[in-house]
GROMACS .gro file of C-alpha atoms in nm:
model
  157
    1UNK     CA    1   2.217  -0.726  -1.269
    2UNK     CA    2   1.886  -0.910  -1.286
    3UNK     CA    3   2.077  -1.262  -1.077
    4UNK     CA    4   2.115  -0.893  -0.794
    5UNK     CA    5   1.764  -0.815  -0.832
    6UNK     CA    6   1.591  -1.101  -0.863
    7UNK     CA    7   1.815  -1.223  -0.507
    8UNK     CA    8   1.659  -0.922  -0.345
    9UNK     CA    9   1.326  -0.953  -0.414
   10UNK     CA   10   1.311  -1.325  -0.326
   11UNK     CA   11   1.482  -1.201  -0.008
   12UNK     CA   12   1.233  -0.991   0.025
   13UNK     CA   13   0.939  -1.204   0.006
   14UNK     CA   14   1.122  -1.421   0.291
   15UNK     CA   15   1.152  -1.098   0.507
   16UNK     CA   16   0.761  -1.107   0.467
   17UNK     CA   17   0.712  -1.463   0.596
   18UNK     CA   18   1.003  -1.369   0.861
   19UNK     CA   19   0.766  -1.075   0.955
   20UNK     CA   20   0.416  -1.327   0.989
   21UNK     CA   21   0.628  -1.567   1.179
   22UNK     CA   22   0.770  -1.334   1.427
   23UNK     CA   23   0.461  -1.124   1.515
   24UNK     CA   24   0.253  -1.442   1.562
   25UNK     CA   25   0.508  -1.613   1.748
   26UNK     CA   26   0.493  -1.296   1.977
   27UNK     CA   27   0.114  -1.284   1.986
   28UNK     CA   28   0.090  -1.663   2.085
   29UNK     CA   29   0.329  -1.665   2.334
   30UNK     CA   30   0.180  -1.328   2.475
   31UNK     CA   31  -0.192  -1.513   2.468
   32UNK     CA   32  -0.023  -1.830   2.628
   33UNK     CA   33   0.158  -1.587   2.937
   34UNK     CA   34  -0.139  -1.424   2.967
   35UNK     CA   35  -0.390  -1.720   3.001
   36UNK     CA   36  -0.150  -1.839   3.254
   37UNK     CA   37  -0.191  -1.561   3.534
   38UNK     CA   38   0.037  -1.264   3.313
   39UNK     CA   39  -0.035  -0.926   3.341
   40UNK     CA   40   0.006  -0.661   3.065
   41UNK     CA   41  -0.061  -0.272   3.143
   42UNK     CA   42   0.103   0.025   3.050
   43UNK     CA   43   0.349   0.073   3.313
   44UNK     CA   44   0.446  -0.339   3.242
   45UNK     CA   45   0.533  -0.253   2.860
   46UNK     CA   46   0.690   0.073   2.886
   47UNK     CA   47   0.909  -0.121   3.166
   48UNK     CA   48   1.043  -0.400   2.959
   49UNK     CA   49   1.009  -0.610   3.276
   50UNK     CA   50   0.736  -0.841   3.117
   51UNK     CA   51   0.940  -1.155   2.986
   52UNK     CA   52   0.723  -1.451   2.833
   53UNK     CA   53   0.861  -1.703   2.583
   54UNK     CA   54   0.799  -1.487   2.188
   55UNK     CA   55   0.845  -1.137   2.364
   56UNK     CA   56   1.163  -1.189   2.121
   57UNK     CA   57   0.919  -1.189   1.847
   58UNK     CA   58   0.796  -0.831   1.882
   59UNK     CA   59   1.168  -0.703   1.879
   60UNK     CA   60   1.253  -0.887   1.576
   61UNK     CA   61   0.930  -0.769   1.409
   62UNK     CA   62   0.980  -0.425   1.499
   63UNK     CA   63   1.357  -0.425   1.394
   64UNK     CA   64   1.294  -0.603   1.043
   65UNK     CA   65   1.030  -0.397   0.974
   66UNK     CA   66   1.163  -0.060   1.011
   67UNK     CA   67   1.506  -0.130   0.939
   68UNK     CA   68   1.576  -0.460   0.722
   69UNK     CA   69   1.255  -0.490   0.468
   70UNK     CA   70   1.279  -0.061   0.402
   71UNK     CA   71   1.665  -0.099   0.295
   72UNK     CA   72   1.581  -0.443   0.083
   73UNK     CA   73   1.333  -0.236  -0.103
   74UNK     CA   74   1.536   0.030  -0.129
   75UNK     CA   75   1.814  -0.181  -0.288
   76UNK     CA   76   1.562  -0.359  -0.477
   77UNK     CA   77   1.406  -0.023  -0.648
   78UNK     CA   78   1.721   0.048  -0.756
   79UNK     CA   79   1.853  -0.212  -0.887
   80UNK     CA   80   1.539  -0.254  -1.098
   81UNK     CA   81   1.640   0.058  -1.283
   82UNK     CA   82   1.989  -0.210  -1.387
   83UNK     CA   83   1.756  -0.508  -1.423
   84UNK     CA   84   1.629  -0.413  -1.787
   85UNK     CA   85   1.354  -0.598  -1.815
   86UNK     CA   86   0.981  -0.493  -1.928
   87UNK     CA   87   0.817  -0.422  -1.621
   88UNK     CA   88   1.087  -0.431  -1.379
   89UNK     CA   89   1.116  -0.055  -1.249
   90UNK     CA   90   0.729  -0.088  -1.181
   91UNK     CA   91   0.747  -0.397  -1.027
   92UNK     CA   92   1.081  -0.252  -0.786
   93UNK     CA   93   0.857   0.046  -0.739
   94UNK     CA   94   0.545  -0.145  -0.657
   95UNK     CA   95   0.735  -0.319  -0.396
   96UNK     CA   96   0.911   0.025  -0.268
   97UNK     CA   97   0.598   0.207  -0.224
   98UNK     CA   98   0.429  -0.083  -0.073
   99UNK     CA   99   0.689  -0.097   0.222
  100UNK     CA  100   0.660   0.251   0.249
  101UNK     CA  101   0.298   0.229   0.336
  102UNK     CA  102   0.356  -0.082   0.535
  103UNK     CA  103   0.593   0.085   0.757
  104UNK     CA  104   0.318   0.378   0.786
  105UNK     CA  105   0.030   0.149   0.883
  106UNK     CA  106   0.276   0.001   1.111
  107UNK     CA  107   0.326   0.300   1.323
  108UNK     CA  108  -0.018   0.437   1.308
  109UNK     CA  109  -0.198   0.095   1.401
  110UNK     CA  110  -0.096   0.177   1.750
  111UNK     CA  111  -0.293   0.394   1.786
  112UNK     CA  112  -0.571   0.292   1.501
  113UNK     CA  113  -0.563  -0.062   1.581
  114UNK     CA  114  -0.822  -0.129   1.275
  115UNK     CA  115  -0.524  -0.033   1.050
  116UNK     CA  116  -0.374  -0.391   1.135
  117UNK     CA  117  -0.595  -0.546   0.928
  118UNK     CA  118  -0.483  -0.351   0.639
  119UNK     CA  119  -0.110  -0.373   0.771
  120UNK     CA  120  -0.147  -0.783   0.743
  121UNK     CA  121  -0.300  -0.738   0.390
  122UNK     CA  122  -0.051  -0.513   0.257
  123UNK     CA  123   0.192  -0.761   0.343
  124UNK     CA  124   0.051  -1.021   0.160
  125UNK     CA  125   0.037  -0.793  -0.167
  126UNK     CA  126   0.448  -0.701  -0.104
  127UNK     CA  127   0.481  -1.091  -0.081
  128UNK     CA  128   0.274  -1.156  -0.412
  129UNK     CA  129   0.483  -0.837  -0.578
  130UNK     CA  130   0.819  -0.975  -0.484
  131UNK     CA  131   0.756  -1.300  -0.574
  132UNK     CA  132   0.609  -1.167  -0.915
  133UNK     CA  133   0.908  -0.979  -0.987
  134UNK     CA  134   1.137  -1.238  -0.898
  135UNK     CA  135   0.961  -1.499  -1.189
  136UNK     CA  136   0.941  -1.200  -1.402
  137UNK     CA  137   1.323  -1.157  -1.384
  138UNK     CA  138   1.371  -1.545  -1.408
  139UNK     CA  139   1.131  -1.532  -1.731
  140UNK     CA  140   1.301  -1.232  -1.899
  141UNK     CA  141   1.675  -1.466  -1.865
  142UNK     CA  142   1.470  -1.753  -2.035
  143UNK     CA  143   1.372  -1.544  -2.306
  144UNK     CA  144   1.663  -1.321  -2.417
  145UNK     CA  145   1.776  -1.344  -2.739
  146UNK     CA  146   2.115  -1.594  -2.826
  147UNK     CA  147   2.311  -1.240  -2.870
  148UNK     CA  148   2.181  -1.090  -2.509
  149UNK     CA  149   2.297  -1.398  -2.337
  150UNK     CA  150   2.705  -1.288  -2.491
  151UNK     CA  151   2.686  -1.573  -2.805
  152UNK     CA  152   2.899  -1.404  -3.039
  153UNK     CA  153   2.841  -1.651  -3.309
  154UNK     CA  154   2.825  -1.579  -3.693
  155UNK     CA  155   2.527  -1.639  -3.893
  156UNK     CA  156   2.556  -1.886  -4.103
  157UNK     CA  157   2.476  -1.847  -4.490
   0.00000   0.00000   0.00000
């Protein structure tokens, strides 16, 4: 169970980098429409009508982040509870709790937009706990014991 768990919290960590990548690749290509003549208002984003080369980006952003990255931490938390390993139910909850909160500073930065400074940091500490967890589940295979690992050999006298 720790090969499952240890899979889903290096796939989470890459749903983090997914994340950066698609949000800037929105924002640039937004800046780059917009320095060339593009208009954004209201009525333009509520009308879907505004097209510019990394509009993809917010979708994909928006779709991982409230669907994807939740239900890999999900999985991940419990799985960490079948992972038995020292540390590794804090470590799946660490990672749980910090989606949670990313998904809430998500929502309300529209309307706080200060919040997306703490929305970009929090996604750098779900990277670091992912990764963490991930070499923390790698370490505890390294170090279990010959009879752990399914050695059923005598001892010898």
């Amino acid at each position: 169970m720790r090969a499952v768990y240890r899979v889903l919290a290096y796939l989470l960590a890459l749903e983090v980098i997914v994340q950066a990548a698609a949000i800037a690749w929105a924002i640039f290509g937004l800046t780059a429409w917009i320095e060339g003549g593009g208009v954004l208002d209201k009525a333009g984003m509520e009308s879907e009508s505004v097209v510019f080369d990394g509009v993809t980006g917010f979708m994909v952003h928006g779709m991982n982040g409230t669907l994807i990255v939740p239900a890999l931490a999900l999985l991940f938390l419990i799985s960490s509870f079948f992972a038995r390993f020292p540390g590794a139910v804090a470590w799946g909850a660490a990672a749980f709790l910090l989606t949670v909160v990313q998904v809430a500073l998500g929502i309300f930065a529209h309307a706080i937009p200060a919040l997306g400074m703490l929305h970009g940091a929090v996604a750098l500490g779900l990277l670091v706990v992912a990764l963490v967890a991930a070499r923390r589940s790698s370490a505890a295979d390294r170090t279990r014991e010959p009879a752990a690992m399914g050695s059923h050999h005598a001892p010898v006298a």
